Coordinates of C-alpha atoms in Angstrom, one line a residue:
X1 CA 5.3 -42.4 12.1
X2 CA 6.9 -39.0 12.6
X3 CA 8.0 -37.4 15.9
X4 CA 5.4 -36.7 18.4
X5 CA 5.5 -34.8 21.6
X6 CA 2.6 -34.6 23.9
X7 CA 2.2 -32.0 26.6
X8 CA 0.2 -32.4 29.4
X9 CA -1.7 -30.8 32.1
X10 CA -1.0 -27.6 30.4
X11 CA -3.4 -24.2 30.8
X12 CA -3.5 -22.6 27.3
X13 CA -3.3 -19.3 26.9
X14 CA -7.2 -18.1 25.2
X15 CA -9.0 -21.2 26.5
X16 CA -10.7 -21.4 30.0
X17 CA -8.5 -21.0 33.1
X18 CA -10.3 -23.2 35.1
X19 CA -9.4 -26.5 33.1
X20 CA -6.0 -28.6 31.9
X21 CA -5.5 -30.2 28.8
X22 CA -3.5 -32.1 26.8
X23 CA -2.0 -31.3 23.5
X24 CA -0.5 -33.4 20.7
X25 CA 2.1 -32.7 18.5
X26 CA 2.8 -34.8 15.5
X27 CA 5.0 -33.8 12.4
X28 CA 4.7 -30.3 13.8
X29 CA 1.7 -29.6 13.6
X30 CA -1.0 -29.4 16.4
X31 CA -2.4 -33.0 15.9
X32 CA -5.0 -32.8 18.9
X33 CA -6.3 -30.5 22.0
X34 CA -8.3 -32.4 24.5
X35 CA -10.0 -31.3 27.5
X36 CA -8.1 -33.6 30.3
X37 CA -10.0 -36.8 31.3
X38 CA -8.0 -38.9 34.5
X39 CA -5.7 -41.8 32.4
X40 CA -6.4 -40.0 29.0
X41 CA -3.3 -38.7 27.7
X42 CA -2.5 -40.0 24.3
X43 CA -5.1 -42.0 22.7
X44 CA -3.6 -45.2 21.7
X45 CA 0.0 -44.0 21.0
X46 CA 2.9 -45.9 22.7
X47 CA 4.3 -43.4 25.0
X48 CA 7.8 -45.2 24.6
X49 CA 7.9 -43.1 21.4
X50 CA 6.7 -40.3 22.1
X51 CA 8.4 -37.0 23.6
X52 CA 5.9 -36.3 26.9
X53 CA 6.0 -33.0 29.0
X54 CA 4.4 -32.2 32.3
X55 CA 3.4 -28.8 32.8
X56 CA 1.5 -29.6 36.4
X57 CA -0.8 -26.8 36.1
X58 CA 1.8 -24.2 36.2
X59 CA 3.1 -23.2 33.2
X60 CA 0.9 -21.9 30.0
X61 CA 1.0 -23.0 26.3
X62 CA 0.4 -20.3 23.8
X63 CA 1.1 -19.6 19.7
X64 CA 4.5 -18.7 19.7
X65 CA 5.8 -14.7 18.5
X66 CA 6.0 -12.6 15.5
X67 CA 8.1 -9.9 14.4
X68 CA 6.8 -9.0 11.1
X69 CA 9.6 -5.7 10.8
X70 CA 13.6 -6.4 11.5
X71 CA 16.1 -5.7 9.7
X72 CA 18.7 -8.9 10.5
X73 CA 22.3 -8.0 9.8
X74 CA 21.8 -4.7 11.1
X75 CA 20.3 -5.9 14.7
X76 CA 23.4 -8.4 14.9
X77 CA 26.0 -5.8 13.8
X78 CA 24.2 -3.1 16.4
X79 CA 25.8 -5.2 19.0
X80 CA 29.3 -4.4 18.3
X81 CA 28.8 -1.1 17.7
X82 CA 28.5 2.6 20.6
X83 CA 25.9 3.0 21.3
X84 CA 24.6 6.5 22.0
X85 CA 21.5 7.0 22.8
X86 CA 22.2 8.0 26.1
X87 CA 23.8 10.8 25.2
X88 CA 22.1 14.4 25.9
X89 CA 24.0 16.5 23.9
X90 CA 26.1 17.0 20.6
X91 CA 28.9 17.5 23.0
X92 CA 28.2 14.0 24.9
X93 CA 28.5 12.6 21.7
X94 CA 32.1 14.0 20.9
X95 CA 33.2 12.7 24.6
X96 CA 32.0 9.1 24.2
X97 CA 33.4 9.0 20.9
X98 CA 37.2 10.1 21.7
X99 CA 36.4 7.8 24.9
X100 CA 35.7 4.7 22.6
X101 CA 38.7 5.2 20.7
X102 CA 40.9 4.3 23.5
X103 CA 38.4 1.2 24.5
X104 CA 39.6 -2.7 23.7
X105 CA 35.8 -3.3 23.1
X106 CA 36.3 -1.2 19.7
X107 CA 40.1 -2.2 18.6
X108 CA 40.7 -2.0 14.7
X109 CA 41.3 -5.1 14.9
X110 CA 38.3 -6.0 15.5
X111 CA 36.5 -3.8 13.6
X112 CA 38.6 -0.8 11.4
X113 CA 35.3 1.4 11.1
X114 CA 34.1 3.1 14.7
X115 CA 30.5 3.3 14.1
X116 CA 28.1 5.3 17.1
X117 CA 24.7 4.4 16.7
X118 CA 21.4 5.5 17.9
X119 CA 21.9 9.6 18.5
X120 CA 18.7 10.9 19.9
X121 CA 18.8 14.7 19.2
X122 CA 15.0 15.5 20.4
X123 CA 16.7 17.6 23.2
X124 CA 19.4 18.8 22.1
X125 CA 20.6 22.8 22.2
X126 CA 24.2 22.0 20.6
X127 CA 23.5 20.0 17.5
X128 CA 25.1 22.9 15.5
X129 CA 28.5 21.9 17.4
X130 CA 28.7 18.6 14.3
X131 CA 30.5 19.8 11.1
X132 CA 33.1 18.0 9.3
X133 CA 36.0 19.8 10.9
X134 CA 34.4 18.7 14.2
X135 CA 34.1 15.4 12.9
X136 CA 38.0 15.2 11.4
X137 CA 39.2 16.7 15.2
X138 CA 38.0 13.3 16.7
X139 CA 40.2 11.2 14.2
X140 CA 42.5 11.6 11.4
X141 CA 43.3 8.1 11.5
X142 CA 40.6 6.3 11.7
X143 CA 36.8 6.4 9.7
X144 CA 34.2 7.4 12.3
X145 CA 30.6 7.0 11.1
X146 CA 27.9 8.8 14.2
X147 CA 24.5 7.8 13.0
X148 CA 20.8 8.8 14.3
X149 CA 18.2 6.7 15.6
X150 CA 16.2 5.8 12.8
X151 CA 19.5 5.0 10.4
X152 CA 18.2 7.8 8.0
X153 CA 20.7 9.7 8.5
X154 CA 24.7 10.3 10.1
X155 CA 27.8 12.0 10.2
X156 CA 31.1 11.0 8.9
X157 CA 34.7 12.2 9.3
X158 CA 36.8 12.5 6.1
X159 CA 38.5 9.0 6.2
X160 CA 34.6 8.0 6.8
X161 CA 33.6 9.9 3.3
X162 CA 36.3 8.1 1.9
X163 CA 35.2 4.7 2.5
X164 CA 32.2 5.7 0.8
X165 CA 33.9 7.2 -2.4
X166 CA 33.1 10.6 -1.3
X167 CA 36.9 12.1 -2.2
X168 CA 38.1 15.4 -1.2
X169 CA 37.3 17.1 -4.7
X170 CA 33.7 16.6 -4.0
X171 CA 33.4 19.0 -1.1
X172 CA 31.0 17.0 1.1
X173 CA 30.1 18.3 4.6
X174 CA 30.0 14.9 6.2
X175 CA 26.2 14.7 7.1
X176 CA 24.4 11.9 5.0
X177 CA 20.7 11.9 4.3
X178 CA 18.2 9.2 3.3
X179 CA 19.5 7.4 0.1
X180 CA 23.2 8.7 0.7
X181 CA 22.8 7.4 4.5
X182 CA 21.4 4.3 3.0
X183 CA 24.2 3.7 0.3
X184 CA 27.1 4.2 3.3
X185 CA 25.4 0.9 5.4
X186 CA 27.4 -1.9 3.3
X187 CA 30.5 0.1 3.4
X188 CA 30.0 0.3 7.9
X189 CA 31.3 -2.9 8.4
X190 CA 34.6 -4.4 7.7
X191 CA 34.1 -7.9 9.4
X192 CA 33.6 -11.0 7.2
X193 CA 30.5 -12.7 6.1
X194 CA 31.6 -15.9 9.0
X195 CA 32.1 -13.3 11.5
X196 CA 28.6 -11.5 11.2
X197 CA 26.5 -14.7 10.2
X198 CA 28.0 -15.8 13.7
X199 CA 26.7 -12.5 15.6
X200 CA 23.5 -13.1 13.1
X201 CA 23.0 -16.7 15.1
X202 CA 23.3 -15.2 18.4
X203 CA 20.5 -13.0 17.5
X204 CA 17.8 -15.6 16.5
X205 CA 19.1 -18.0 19.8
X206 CA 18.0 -14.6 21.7
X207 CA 14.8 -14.4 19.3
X208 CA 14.1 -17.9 20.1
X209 CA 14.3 -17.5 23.9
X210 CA 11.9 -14.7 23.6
X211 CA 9.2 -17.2 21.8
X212 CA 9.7 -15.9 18.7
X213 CA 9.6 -17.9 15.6
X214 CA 9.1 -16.2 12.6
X215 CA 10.4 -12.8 11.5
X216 CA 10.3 -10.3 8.5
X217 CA 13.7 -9.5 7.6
X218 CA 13.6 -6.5 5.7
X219 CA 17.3 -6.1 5.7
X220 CA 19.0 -3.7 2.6
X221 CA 20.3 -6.4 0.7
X222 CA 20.0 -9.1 -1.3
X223 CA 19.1 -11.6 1.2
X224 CA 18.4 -15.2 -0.5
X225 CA 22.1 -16.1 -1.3
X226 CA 22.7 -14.4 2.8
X227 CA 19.9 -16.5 4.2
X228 CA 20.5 -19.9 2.3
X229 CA 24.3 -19.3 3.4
X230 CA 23.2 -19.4 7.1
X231 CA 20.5 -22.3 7.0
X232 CA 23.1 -24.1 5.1
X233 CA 25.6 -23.3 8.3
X234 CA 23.2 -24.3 10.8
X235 CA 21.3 -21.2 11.5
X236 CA 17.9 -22.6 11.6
X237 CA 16.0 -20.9 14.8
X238 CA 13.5 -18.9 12.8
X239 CA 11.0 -18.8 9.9
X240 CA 12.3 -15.8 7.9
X241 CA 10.1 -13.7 4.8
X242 CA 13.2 -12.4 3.0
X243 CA 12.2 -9.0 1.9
X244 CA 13.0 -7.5 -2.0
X245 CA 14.1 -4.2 -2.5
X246 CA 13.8 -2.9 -6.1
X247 CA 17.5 -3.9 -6.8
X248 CA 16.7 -7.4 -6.1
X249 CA 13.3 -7.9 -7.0
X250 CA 14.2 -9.4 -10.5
X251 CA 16.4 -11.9 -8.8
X252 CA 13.4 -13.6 -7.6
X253 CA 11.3 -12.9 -10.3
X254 CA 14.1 -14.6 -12.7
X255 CA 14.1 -17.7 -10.3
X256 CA 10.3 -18.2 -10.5
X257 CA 9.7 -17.1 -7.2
X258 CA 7.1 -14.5 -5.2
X259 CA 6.3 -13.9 -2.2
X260 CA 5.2 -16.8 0.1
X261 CA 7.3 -19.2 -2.3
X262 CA 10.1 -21.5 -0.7
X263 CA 13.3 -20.0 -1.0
X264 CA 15.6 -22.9 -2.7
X265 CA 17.9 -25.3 -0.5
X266 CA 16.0 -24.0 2.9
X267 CA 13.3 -27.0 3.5
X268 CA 11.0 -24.3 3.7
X269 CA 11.9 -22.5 6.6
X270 CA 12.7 -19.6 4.6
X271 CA 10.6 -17.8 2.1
X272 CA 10.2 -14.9 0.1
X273 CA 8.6 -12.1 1.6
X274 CA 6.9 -9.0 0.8
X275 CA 8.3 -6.0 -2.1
X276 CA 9.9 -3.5 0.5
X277 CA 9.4 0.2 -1.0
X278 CA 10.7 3.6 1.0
X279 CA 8.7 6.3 0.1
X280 CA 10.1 8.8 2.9
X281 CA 12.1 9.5 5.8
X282 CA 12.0 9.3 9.2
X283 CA 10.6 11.9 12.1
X284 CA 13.9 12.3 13.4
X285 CA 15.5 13.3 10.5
X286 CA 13.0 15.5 9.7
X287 CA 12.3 13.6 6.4
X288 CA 9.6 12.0 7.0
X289 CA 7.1 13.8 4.3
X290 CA 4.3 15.9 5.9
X291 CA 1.7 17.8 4.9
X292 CA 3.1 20.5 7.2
X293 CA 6.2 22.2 6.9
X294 CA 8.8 21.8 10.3
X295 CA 8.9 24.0 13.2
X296 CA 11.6 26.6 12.2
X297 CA 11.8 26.2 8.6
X298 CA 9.7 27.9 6.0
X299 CA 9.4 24.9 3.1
X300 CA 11.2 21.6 4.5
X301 CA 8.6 18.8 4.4
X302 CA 10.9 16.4 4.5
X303 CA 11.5 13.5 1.5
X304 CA 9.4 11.9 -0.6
X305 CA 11.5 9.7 -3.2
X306 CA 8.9 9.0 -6.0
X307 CA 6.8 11.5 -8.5
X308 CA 3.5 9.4 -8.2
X309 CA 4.0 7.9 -11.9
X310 CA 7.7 6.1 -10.4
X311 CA 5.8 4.6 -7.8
X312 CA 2.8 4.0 -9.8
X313 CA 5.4 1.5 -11.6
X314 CA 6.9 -0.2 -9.1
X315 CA 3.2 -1.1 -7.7
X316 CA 2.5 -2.5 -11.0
X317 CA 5.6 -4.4 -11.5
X318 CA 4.6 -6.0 -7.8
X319 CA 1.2 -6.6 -9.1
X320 CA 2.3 -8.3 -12.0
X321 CA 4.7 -11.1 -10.1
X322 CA 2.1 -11.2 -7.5
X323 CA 4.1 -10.2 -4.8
X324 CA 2.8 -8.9 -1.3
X325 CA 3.8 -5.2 -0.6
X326 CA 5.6 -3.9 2.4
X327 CA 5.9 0.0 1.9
X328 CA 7.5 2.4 3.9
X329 CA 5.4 5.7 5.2
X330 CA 5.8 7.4 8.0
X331 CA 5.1 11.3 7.2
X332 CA 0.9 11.7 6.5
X333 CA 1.8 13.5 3.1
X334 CA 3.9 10.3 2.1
X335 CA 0.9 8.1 4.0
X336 CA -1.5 10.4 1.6
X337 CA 0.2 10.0 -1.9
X338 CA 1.1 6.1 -1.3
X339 CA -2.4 4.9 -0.7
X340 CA -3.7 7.0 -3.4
X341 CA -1.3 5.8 -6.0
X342 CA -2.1 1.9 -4.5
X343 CA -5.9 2.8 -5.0
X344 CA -5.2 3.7 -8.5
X345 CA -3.7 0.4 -9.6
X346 CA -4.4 -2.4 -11.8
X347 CA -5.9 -4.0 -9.2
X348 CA -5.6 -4.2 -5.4
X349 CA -2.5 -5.8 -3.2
X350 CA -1.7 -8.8 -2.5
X351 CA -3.5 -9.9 1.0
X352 CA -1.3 -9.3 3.4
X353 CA 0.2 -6.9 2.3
X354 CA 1.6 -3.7 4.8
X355 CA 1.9 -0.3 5.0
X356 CA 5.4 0.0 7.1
X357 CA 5.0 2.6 10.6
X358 CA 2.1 4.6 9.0
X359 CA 3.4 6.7 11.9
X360 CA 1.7 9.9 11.1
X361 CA -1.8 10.1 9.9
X362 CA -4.6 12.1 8.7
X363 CA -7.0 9.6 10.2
X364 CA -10.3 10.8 8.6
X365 CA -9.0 11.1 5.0
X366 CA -6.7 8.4 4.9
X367 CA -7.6 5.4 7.1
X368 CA -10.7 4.8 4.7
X369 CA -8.6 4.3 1.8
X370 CA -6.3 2.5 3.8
X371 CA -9.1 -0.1 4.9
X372 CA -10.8 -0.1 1.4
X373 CA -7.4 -1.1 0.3
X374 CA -7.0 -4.2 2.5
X375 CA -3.6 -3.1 3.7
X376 CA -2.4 -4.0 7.3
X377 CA -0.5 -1.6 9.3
X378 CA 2.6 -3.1 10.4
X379 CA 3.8 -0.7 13.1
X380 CA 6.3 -1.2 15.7
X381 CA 5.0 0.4 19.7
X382 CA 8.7 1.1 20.8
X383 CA 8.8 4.1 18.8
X384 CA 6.3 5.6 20.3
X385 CA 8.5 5.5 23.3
X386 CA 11.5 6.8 21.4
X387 CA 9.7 8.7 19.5
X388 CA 7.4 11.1 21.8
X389 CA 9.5 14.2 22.4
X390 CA 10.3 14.2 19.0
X391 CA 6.6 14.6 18.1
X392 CA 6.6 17.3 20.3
X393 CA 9.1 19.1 18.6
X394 CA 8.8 18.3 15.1
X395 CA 5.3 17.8 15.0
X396 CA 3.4 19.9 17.7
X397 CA -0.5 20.2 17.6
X398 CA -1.1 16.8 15.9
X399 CA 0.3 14.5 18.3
X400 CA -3.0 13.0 18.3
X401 CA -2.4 11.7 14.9
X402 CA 0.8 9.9 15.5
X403 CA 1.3 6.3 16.7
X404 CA -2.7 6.5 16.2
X405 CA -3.1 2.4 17.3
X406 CA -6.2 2.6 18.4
X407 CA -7.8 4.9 15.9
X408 CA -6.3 2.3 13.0
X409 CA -7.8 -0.6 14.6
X410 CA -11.5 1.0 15.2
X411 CA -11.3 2.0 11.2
X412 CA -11.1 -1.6 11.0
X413 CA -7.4 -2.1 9.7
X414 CA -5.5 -4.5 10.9
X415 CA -2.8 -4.5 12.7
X416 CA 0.9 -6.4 13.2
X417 CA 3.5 -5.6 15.6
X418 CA 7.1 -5.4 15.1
X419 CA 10.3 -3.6 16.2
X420 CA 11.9 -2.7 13.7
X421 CA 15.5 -3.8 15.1
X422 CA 17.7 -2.5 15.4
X423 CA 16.2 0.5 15.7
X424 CA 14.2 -0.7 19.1
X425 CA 15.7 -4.0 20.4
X426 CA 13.1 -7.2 19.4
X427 CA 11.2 -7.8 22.0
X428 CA 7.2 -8.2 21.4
X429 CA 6.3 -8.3 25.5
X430 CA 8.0 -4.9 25.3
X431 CA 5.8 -3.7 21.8
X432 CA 2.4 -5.1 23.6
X433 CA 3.8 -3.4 27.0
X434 CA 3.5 -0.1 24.9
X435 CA 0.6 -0.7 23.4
X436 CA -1.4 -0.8 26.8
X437 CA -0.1 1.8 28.5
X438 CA 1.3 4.5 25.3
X439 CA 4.7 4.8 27.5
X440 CA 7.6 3.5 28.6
X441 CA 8.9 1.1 31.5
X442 CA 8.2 3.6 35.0
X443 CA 6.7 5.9 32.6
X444 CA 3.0 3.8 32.8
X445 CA 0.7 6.9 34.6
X446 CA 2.1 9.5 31.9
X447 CA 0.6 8.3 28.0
X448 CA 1.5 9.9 25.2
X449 CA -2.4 10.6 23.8
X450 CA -4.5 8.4 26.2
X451 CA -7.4 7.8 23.8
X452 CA -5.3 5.8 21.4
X453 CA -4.2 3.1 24.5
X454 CA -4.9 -0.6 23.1
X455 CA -6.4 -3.6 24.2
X456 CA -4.4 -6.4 24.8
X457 CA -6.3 -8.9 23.2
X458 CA -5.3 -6.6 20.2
X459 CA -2.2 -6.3 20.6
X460 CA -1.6 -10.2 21.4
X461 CA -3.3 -11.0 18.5
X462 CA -1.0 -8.8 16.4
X463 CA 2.0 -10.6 18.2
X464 CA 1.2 -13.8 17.6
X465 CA 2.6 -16.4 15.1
X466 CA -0.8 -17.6 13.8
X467 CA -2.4 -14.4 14.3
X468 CA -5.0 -15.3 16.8
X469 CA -5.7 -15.4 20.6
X470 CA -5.5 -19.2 21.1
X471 CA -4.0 -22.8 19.6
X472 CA -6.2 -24.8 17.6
X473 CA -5.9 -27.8 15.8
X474 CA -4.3 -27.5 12.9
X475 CA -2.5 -25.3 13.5
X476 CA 1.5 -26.1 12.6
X477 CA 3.4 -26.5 16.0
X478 CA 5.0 -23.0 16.7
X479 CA 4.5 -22.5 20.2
X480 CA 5.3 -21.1 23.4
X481 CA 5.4 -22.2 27.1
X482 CA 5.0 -19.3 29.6
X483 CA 5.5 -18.5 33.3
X484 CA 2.0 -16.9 33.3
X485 CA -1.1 -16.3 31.3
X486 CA 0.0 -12.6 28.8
X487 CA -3.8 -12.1 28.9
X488 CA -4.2 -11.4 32.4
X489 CA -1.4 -9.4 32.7
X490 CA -0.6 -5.5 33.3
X491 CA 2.2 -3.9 31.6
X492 CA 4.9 -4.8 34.5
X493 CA 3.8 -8.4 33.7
X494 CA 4.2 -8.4 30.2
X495 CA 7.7 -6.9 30.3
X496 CA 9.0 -9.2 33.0
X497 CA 7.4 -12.5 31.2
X498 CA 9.6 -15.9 31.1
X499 CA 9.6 -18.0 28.3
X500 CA 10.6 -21.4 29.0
X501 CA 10.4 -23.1 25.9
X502 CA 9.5 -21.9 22.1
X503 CA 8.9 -24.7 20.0
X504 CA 8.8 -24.3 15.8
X505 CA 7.5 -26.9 13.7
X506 CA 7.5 -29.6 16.6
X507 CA 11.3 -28.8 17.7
X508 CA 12.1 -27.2 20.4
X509 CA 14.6 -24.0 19.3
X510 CA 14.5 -23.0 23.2
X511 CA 14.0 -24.8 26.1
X512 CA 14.7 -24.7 30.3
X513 CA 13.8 -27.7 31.0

């Protein structure tokens, strides 16, 4: 017989408050959940072999977390890198630069490349200051890349352009958009596979002590040889859905392999995930495509990367390999075309298959097509935080169409949270925080668009590993032990929750006790 563990006297999170029970364990998966009877605890099994864990009463067992949006390499390399979203102006930015250049945290020797990350320019009256010149006056010496939340777009100093085979004959400005931005992210980093799988371990331990178990790493690469390379080293914290970008979609295809299929050499903890497809930009960037030209310009929509008949083919292709679908829409133009090419196919997607953000909606056109579709919206909360004054700017008069949770939901679409890290730290009591309240932490009695507040049951739901409220038998053994019951908490209690243990598949990948 395999390993068993057997918790007792345990509230569980979704069942009545009022009573204990004991839960079983065996080859990780849930093997039993009984209502607790005095002297019943394990039904015949000699306890000398079995793992046994009192939680008195005090502690609650739920499904473990989700991510279903991060980007891996980038989250771990995030660490290392200035961060700058504190920053209130273009001139802020230029002081903690040349201040970072003299820091021991960034020596060259550590890291060649200074890279600033996370510029927030919603409120900004200087932004004009950045030019290459500008850029060059910080270092001649050394390649400085200064990118924008959202990673769609940066600035780079001549020895930075260089790095990217952008030579001097070719004139460039310095400021990278979209696919430029996006072809610059391999060339950011100069530290070795070792050192960043390392930094890559730190991040699921983190993941792990938050109850997560299982993410969707949609990280710009090609991730199977990156992900066996780190099981095969020990990294083994997290269920991970590799996603394929078009690059490396035929890789997988020419191994026999779709999405949900065991990625080789992995024992199944890692699979392969959904087709990832950009269609547009970001909000921040002012890419992402509208129906609505910006504020101050007479014909920029922003980006959309494919004539309906390119993306028409890269569904297809999808369709025919039987691969889920994770596409990127953020603009409600780019929302608009995607799910009318989708609804044009061959045939429908893959279950489970996600629109990415759907961040900007024209909810009485689209959302029916979207349901008809049997799409989920995979959206990430913090944005909404990060995001609001930029809606404000960029898109004033139809705020009440962006971040429109609630509005997705009641169209009966549904829903899964993410973060999107690095771009908002991974953190799903933060994302469900959001969702209840539409703001930030001390920012609760001011909502960005009230009506579109969440319930939590919703929003837990959407967090959870098995994508319900509750454990059940069955189920496999991904779970969480809590400091408190999440469904009877406010936002405060949501964001300061303690985890004390995260188990997946019947180990324990985190525990304080």
């Amino acid at each position: 017989m395999g390993k068993t563990t057997v918790i007792h006297h345990a509230p569980l999170v979704g069942y009545p408050d009022d009573k204990l029970y004991t839960v079983r364990v065996i080859d990780g998966v849930i093997d039993g959940i009984e209502e607790e009877v005095e002297g019943k605890y394990i039904n015949g099994y000699d306890k000398a072999s079995v793992e046994e864990i009192d939680l008195a009463g005090k502690e609650w067992l739920s499904p473990s977390m989700i991510d279903w949006h991060v980007h891996t390499k980038l989250a771990a390399l995030h660490s290392n890198r200035l961060n700058l979203s504190n920053c209130q102006s273009a001139s802020e930015v230029f002081e903690s630069v040349k201040q970072a250049l003299n820091d021991p945290k960034y020596d060259t020797s550590l890291e060649r490349n200074l890279v600033g990350i996370n510029m927030r320019n919603s409120n900004w009256t200087d932004e004009d200051l950045f030019s290459l010149e500008k850029m060059n006056e910080l270092s001649i010496e050394r390649p400085i890349f200064l990118l924008y939340n959202g990673y769609h777009s940066m600035w780079c100093n001549s020895l930075a352009l260089e790095v990217g085979g952008y030579g001097s004959s070719l004139n460039h400005k310095g400021h990278l958009v979209e696919q430029e931005a996006f072809d610059m992210f391999p060339k950011l980093t100069t530290a070795n596979n070792q050192v960043v799988d390392n930094w890559i371990l730190q991040e699921s331990k983190k993941a792990a002590a938050m109850g997560v178990t299982e993410i969707v790493d949609l990280e710009m690469e090609h991730n199977i040889v990156q992900w066996q390379r780190r099981y095969a080293a020990g990294n083994d914290y997290l269920r991970i859905h590799v996603g394929m970008y078009t690059p490396h979609i035929q890789d997988a295809i020419d191994l026999g392999l779709t999405s949900g299929d065991d990625v080789p050499h992995t024992d199944g903890l890692i699979k392969i995930g959904p087709y990832k497809i950009v269609t547009d930009g970001s909000l921040g960037s002012q890419t992402a495509f509208c129906h609505d030209a910006y504020p101050g310009t007479k014909d920029n929509h922003g980006i959309y990367y494919y004539p309906p008949e390119s993306l028409s083919e890269m569904i297809e292709t999808g369709l025919k390999h039987n691969f889920k679908f994770a596409v990127h829409a953020i603009g409600d133009y780019a929302n608009h075309l995607t799910l009318q090419t989708i609804s044009k196919a061959s045939s429908k997607p893959r279950i489970g298959s996600t629109i990415e953000h759907a961040q900007l909606l024209d909810i009485e056109k689209d959302l029916p097509i979207f349901k008809d579709l049997g799409l989920i919206a995979s959206i990430q909360p913090s944005h909404l935080v990060d995001d609001r004054d930029l809606c404000h700017k960029f898109w004033p008069g139809r705020e009440h169409r962006a971040y429109a949770f609630k509005s997705i939901v009641d169209a009966g679409i549904p829903i899964k949270l993410g973060s999107d890290a690095p771009i908002a730290p991974m953190n799903p009591w933060e994302a469900m925080a959001v969702c209840i309240t539409r703001a930030g932490q001390g920012d609760e009695k001011n909502p960005f668009i009230e009506a579109e507040i969440l319930d939590l049951e919703t929003a837990w739901k959407a967090s959870t590993s098995n994508g319900k409220t509750r454990l059940e038998v069955g189920d496999r053994a991904d779970l969480c032990i809590l400091q408190s019951d999440p469904l009877k908490l406010d936002a405060a209690g949501l964001r300061a929750m303690k985890v004390n243990g995260t188990m997946l598949g019947g180990r324990w990948t985190h525990k304080t006790f």
